[in-house]
Tab-separated table of C-alpha atoms in Angstrom:
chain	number	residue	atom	x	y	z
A	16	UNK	CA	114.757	122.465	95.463
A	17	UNK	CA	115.655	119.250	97.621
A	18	UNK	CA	113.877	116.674	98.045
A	19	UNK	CA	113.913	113.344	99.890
A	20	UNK	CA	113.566	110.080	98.806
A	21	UNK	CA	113.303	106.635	100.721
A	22	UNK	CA	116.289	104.756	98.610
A	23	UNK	CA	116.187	101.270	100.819
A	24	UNK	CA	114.237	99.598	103.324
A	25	UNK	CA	114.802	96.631	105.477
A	26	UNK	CA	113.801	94.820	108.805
A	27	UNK	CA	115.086	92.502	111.625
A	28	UNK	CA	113.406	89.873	114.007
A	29	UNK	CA	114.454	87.866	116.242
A	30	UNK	CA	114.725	84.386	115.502
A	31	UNK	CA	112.578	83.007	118.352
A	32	UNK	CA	108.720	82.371	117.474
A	33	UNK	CA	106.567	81.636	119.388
A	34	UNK	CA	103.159	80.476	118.257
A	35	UNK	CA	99.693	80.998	120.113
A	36	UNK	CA	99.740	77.127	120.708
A	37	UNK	CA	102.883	78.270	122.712
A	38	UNK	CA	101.248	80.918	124.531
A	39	UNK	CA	98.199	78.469	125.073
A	40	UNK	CA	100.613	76.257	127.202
A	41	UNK	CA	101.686	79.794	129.516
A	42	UNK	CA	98.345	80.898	130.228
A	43	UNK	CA	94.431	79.882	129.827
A	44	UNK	CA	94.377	80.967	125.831
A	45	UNK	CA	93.958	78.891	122.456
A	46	UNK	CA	95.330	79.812	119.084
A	47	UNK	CA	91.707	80.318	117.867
A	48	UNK	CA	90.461	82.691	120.548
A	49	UNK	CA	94.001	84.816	119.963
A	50	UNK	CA	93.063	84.534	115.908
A	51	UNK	CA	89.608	84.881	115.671
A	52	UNK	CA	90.072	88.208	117.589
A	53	UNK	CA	93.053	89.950	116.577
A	54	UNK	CA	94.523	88.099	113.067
A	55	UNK	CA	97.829	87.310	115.477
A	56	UNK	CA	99.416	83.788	114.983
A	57	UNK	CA	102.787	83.875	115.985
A	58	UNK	CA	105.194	86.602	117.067
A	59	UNK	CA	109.184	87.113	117.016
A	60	UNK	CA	110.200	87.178	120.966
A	61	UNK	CA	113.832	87.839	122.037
A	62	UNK	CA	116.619	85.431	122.778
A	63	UNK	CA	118.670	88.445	123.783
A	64	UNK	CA	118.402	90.604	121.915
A	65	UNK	CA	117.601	94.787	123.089
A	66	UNK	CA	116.195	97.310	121.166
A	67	UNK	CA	119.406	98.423	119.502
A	68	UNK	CA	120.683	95.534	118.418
A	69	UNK	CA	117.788	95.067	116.196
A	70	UNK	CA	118.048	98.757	115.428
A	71	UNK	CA	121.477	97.822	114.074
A	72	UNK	CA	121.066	94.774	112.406
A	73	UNK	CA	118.447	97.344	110.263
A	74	UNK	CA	120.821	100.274	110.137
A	75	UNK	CA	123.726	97.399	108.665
A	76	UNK	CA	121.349	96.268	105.991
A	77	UNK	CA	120.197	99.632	104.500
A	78	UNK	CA	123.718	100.300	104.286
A	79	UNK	CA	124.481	97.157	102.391
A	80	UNK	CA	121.758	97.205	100.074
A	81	UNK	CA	122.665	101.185	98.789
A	82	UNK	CA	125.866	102.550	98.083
A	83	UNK	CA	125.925	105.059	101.297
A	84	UNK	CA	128.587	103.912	103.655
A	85	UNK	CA	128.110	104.718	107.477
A	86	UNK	CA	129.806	107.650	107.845
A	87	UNK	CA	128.292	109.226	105.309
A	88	UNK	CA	125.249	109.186	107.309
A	89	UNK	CA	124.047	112.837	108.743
A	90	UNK	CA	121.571	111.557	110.672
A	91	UNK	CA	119.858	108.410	112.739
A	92	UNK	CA	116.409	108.537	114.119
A	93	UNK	CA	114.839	105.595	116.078
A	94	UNK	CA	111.513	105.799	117.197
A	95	UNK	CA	110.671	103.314	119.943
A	96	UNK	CA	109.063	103.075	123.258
A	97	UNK	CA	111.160	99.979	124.544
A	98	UNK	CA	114.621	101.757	124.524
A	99	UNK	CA	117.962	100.142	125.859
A	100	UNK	CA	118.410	103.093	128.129
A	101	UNK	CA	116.936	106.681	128.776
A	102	UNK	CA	121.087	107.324	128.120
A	103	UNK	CA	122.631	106.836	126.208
A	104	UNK	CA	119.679	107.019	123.234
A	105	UNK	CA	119.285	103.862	121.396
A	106	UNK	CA	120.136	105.836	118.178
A	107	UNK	CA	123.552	106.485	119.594
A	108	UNK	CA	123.938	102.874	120.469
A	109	UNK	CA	123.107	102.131	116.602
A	110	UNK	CA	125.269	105.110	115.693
A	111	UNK	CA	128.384	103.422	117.752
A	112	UNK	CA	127.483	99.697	116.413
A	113	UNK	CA	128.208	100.520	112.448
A	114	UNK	CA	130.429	103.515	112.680
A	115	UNK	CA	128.663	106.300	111.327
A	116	UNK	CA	130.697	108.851	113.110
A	117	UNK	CA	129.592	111.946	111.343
A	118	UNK	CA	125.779	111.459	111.990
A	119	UNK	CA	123.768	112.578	115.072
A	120	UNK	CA	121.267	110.731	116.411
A	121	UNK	CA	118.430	110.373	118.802
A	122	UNK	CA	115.257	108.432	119.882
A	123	UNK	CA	112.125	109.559	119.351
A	124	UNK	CA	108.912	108.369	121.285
A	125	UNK	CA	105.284	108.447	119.617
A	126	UNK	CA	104.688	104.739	120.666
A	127	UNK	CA	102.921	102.732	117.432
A	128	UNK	CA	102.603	106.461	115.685
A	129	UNK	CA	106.758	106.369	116.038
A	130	UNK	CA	107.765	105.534	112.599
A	131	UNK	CA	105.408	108.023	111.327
A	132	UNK	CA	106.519	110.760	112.918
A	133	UNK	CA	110.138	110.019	112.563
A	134	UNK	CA	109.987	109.487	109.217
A	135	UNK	CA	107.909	113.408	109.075
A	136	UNK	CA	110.755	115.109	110.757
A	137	UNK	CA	113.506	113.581	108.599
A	138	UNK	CA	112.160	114.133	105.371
A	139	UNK	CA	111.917	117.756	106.516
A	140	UNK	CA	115.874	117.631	107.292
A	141	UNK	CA	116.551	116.733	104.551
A	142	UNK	CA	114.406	118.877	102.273
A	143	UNK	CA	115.653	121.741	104.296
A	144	UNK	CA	118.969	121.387	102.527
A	145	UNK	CA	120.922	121.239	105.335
A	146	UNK	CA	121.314	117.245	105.588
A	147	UNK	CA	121.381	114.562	102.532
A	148	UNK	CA	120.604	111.393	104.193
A	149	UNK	CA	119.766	109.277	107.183
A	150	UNK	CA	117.926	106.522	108.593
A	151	UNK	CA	115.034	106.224	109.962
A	152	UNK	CA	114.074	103.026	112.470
A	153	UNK	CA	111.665	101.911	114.210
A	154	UNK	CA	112.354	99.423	116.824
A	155	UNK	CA	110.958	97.562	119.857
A	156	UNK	CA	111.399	94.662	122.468
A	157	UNK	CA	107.755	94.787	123.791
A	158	UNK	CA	108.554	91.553	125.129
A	159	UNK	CA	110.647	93.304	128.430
A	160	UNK	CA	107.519	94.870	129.256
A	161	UNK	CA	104.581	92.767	129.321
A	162	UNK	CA	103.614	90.849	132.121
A	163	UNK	CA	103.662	87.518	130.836
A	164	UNK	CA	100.735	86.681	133.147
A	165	UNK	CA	98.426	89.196	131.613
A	166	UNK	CA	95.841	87.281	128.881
A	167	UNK	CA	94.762	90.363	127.687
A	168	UNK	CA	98.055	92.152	126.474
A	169	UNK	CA	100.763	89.329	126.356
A	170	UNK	CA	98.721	87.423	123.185
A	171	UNK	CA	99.039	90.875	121.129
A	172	UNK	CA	102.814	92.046	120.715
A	173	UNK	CA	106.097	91.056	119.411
A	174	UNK	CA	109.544	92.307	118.713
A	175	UNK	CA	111.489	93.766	115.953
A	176	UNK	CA	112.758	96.864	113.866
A	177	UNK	CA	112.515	97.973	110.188
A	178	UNK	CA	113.778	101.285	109.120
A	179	UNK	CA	114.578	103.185	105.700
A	180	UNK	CA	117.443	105.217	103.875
A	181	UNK	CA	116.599	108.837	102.993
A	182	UNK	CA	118.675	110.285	100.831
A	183	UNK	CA	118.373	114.027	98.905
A	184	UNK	CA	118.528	112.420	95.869
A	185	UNK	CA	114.524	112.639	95.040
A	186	UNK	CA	112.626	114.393	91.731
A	187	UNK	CA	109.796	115.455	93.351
A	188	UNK	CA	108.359	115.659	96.948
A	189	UNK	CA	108.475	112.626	99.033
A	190	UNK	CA	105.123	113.428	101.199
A	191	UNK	CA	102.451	114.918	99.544
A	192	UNK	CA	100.161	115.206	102.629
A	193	UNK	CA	100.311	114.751	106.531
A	194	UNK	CA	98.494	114.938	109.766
A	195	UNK	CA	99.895	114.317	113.079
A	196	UNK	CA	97.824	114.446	115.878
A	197	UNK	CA	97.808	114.156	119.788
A	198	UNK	CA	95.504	113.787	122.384
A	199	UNK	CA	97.082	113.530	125.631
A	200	UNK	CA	93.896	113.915	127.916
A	201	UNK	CA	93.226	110.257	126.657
A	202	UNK	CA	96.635	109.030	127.311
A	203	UNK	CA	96.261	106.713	130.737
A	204	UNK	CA	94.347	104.268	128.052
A	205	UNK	CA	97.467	102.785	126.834
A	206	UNK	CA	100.682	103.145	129.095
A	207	UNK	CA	104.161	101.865	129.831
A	208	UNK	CA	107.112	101.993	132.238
A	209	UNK	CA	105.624	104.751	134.752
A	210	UNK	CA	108.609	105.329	136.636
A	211	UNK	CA	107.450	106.495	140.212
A	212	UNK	CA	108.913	110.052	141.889
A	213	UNK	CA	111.664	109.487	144.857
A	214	UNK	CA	113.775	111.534	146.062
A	215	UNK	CA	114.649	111.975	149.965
A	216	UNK	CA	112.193	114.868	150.404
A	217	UNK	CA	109.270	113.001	149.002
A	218	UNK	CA	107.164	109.788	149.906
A	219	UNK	CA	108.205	106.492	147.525
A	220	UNK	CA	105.574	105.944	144.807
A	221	UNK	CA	104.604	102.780	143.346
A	222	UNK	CA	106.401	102.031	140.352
A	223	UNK	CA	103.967	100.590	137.065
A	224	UNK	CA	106.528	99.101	134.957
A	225	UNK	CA	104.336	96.733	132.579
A	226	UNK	CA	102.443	97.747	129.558
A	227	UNK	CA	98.629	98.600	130.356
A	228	UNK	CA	95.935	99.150	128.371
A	229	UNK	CA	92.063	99.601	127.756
A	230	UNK	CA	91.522	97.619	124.898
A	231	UNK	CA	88.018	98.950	124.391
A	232	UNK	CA	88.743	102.611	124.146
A	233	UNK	CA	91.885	101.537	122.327
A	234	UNK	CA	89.790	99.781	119.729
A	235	UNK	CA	87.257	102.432	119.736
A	236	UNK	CA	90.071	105.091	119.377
A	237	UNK	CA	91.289	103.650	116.174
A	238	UNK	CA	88.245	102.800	114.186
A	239	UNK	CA	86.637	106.271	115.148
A	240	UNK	CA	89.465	108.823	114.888
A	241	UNK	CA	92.126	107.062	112.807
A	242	UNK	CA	89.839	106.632	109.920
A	243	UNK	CA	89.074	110.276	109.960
A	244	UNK	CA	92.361	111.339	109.963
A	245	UNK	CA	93.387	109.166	106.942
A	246	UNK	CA	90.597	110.980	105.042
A	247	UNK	CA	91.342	114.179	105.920
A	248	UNK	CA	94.726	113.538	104.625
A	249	UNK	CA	93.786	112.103	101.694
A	250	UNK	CA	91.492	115.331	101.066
A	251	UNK	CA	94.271	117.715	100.966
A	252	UNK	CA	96.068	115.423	98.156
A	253	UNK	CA	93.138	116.411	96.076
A	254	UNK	CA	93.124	112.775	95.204
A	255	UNK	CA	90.427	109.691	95.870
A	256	UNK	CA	91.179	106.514	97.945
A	257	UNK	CA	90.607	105.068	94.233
A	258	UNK	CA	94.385	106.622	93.365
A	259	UNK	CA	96.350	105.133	96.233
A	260	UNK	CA	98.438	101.851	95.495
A	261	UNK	CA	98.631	101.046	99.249
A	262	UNK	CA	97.423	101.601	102.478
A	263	UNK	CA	100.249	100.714	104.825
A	264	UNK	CA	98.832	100.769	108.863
A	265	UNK	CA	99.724	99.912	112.365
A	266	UNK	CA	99.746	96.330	112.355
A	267	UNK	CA	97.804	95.821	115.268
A	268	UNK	CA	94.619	94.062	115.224
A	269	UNK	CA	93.144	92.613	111.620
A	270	UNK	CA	89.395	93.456	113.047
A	271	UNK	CA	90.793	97.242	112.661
A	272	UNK	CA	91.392	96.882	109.305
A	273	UNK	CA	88.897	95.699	108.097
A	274	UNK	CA	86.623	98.348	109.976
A	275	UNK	CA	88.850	101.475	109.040
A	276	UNK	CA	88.787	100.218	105.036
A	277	UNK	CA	84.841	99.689	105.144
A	278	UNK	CA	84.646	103.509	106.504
A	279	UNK	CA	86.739	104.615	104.344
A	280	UNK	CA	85.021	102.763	101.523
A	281	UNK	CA	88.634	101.388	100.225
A	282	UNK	CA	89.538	98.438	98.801
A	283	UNK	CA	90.958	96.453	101.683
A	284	UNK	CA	92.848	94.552	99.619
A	285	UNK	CA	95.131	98.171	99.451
A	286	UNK	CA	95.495	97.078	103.026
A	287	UNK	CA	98.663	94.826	103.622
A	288	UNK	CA	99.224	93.181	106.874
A	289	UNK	CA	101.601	91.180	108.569
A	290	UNK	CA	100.122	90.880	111.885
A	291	UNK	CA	99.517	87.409	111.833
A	292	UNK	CA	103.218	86.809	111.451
A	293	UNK	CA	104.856	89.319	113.762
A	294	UNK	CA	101.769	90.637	116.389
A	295	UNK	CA	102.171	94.146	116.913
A	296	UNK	CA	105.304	95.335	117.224
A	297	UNK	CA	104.744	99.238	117.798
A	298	UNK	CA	106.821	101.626	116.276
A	299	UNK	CA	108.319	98.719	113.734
A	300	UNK	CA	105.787	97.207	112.576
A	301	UNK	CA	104.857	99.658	109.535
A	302	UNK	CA	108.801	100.101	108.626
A	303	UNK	CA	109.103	96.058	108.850
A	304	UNK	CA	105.832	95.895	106.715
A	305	UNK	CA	106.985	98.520	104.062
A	306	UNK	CA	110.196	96.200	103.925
A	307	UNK	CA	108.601	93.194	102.859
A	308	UNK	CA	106.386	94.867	100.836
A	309	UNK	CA	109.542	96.453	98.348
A	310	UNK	CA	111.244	92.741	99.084
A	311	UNK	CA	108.479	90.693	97.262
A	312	UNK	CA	108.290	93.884	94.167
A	313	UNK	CA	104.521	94.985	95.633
A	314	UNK	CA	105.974	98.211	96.166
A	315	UNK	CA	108.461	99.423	94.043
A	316	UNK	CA	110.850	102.490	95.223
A	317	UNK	CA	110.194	103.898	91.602
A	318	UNK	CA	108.576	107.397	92.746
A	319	UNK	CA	105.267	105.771	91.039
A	320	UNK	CA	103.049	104.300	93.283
A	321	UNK	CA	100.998	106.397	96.168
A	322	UNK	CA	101.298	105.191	99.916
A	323	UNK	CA	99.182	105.970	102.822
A	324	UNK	CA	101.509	105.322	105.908
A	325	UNK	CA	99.391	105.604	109.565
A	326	UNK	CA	100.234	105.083	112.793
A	327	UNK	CA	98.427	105.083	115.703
A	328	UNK	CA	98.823	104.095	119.230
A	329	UNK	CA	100.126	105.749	123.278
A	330	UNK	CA	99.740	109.256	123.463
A	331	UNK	CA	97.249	108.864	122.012
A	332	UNK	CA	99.014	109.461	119.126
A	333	UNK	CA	97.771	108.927	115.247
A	334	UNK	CA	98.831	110.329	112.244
A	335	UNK	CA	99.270	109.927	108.091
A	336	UNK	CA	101.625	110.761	105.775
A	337	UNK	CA	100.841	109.789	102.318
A	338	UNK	CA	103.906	109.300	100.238
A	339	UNK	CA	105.288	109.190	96.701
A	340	UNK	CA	107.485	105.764	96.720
């Protein structure tokens, strides 16, 4: 039997921060309002960066910090929602950058759920037997698509991309447990880059380029369904929230976590965040907070410590896997 197992993990940001003091001087906003209410103070915004050169920067530093050399690689997966192109994919961009000219690659798009769901298909490639390793990124430049004149969105996100190294090489299964869910009926709550129809046999529609979204339902959506969805995954481990080392979520709003671990009656000191460094950043923000968690020895990639992983985000989207690590 194969099995996968997550052998690095690492993360890039732009260099750029900008603090809510910053913002404050943009638009009618203070650091404490932006704080008080979502945890955010500061974010990394790009100096020029895109999507995939972050994605690379990642792919360049898994590689570095294993033994697996680039075209060893089988496969590259980035999940994002702020992609260079629609073609070529930004995992083929990533694939070009470091050379890894025997692996195939290609985006995926599950907004903040991204990683999640990226990371569920390619630990099923590889436990298929048919692959041995790959990466796995999420990556974003939110920052191309907010309108910078918008209080309610443009205090919330950031850029950057963290990603892992699967490799066959694991003694047992990887994930234990997982739910992935959709609900697309609630979808116009939280959207992007609506790119109009025209063609010469139709009338132009309006384009809606900018990121918009209903922050109450969005709110409501994650501290009424998430939550549920964590348990239920928990449930089918057979285990308690008692057993599980860490809880690693979305990074988007502190207020959230503290709500989803009071419902779920677990310690929220299980519950890392980041947020206050980075904002959200989508689909990277729960690969660039598993990287910092391995980089200061809280999580150790030892195959003994339990990890709930959830995204959740445009779709809607949610889901959990819960992962030996």
């Amino acid at each position: 039997m194969v099995f996968a197992k997550i052998t690095a993990a690492a993360h890039a940001v732009p260099e750029r921060v900008v603090s809510n003091d910053d913002l404050s001087q943009m638009m009618d906003t203070s650091d404490e309002w932006i704080f008080s209410r979502t945890g955010i103070k500061r974010r990394h915004l790009s100096a020029g960066e895109n999507t995939s050169d972050l994605a690379a920067q990642v792919a360049e530093k898994l590689l570095s910090d294993s033994t697996v050399k680039a075209e060893d690689l089988d496969f590259i997966i980035v999940a994002t929602i702020t992609a260079d192109s629609a073609m070529p994919s930004t995992a083929a961009r990533v694939q070009a950058e470091i050379g890894a000219v025997n692996a195939f690659a290609y985006d995926l798009t599950a907004a903040c759920s991204g990683f999640v769901f990226a990371l569920a298909q390619a630990e099923k490639l590889i436990s298929s037997g048919a692959y041995a390793r790959g990466i796995v990124i999420g990556a974003e430049v939110l920052s191309k698509v907010i309108d910078w004149s918008d209080r309610s969105t443009a205090v919330l996100f950031g850029d950057g991309a963290g990603g892992v190294l699967l490799e066959n090489t694991g003694k047992q299964p990887m994930i234990l447990a997982e739910k992935l869910q959709t609900d697309g009926s609630r979808g116009n709550s939280l959207t992007s880059n609506l790119t109009a129809l025209s063609n010469p046999f139709v009338s132009a529609q309006e384009e809606d380029f900018y990121l918009k979204m209903d922050g109450r339902s969005i709110f409501d959506f994650a501290v009424r369904d998430v939550p549920k969805n964590i348990a239920a995954t928990v449930e089918l481990t057979g285990q308690s929230n008692d057993e599980i080392d860490y809880f690693l979520l979305h990074q988007a709003n502190s207020r959230i976590l503290d709500k989803m671990a009071k419902k779920l009656g677990a310690d929220r000191e299980k519950f890392l965040q980041n947020m206050e460094e980075y904002g959200n950043t989508s689909a990277a923000s729960i690969p660039i907070l598993l990287s910092e968690a391995v980089k200061s020895g809280k999580i150790l990639l030892e195959d003994k410590q339990k990890v709930v992983l959830t995204g959740f985000g445009g779709g809607l989207t949610w889901g959990t896997l819960i992962i030996n690590i």
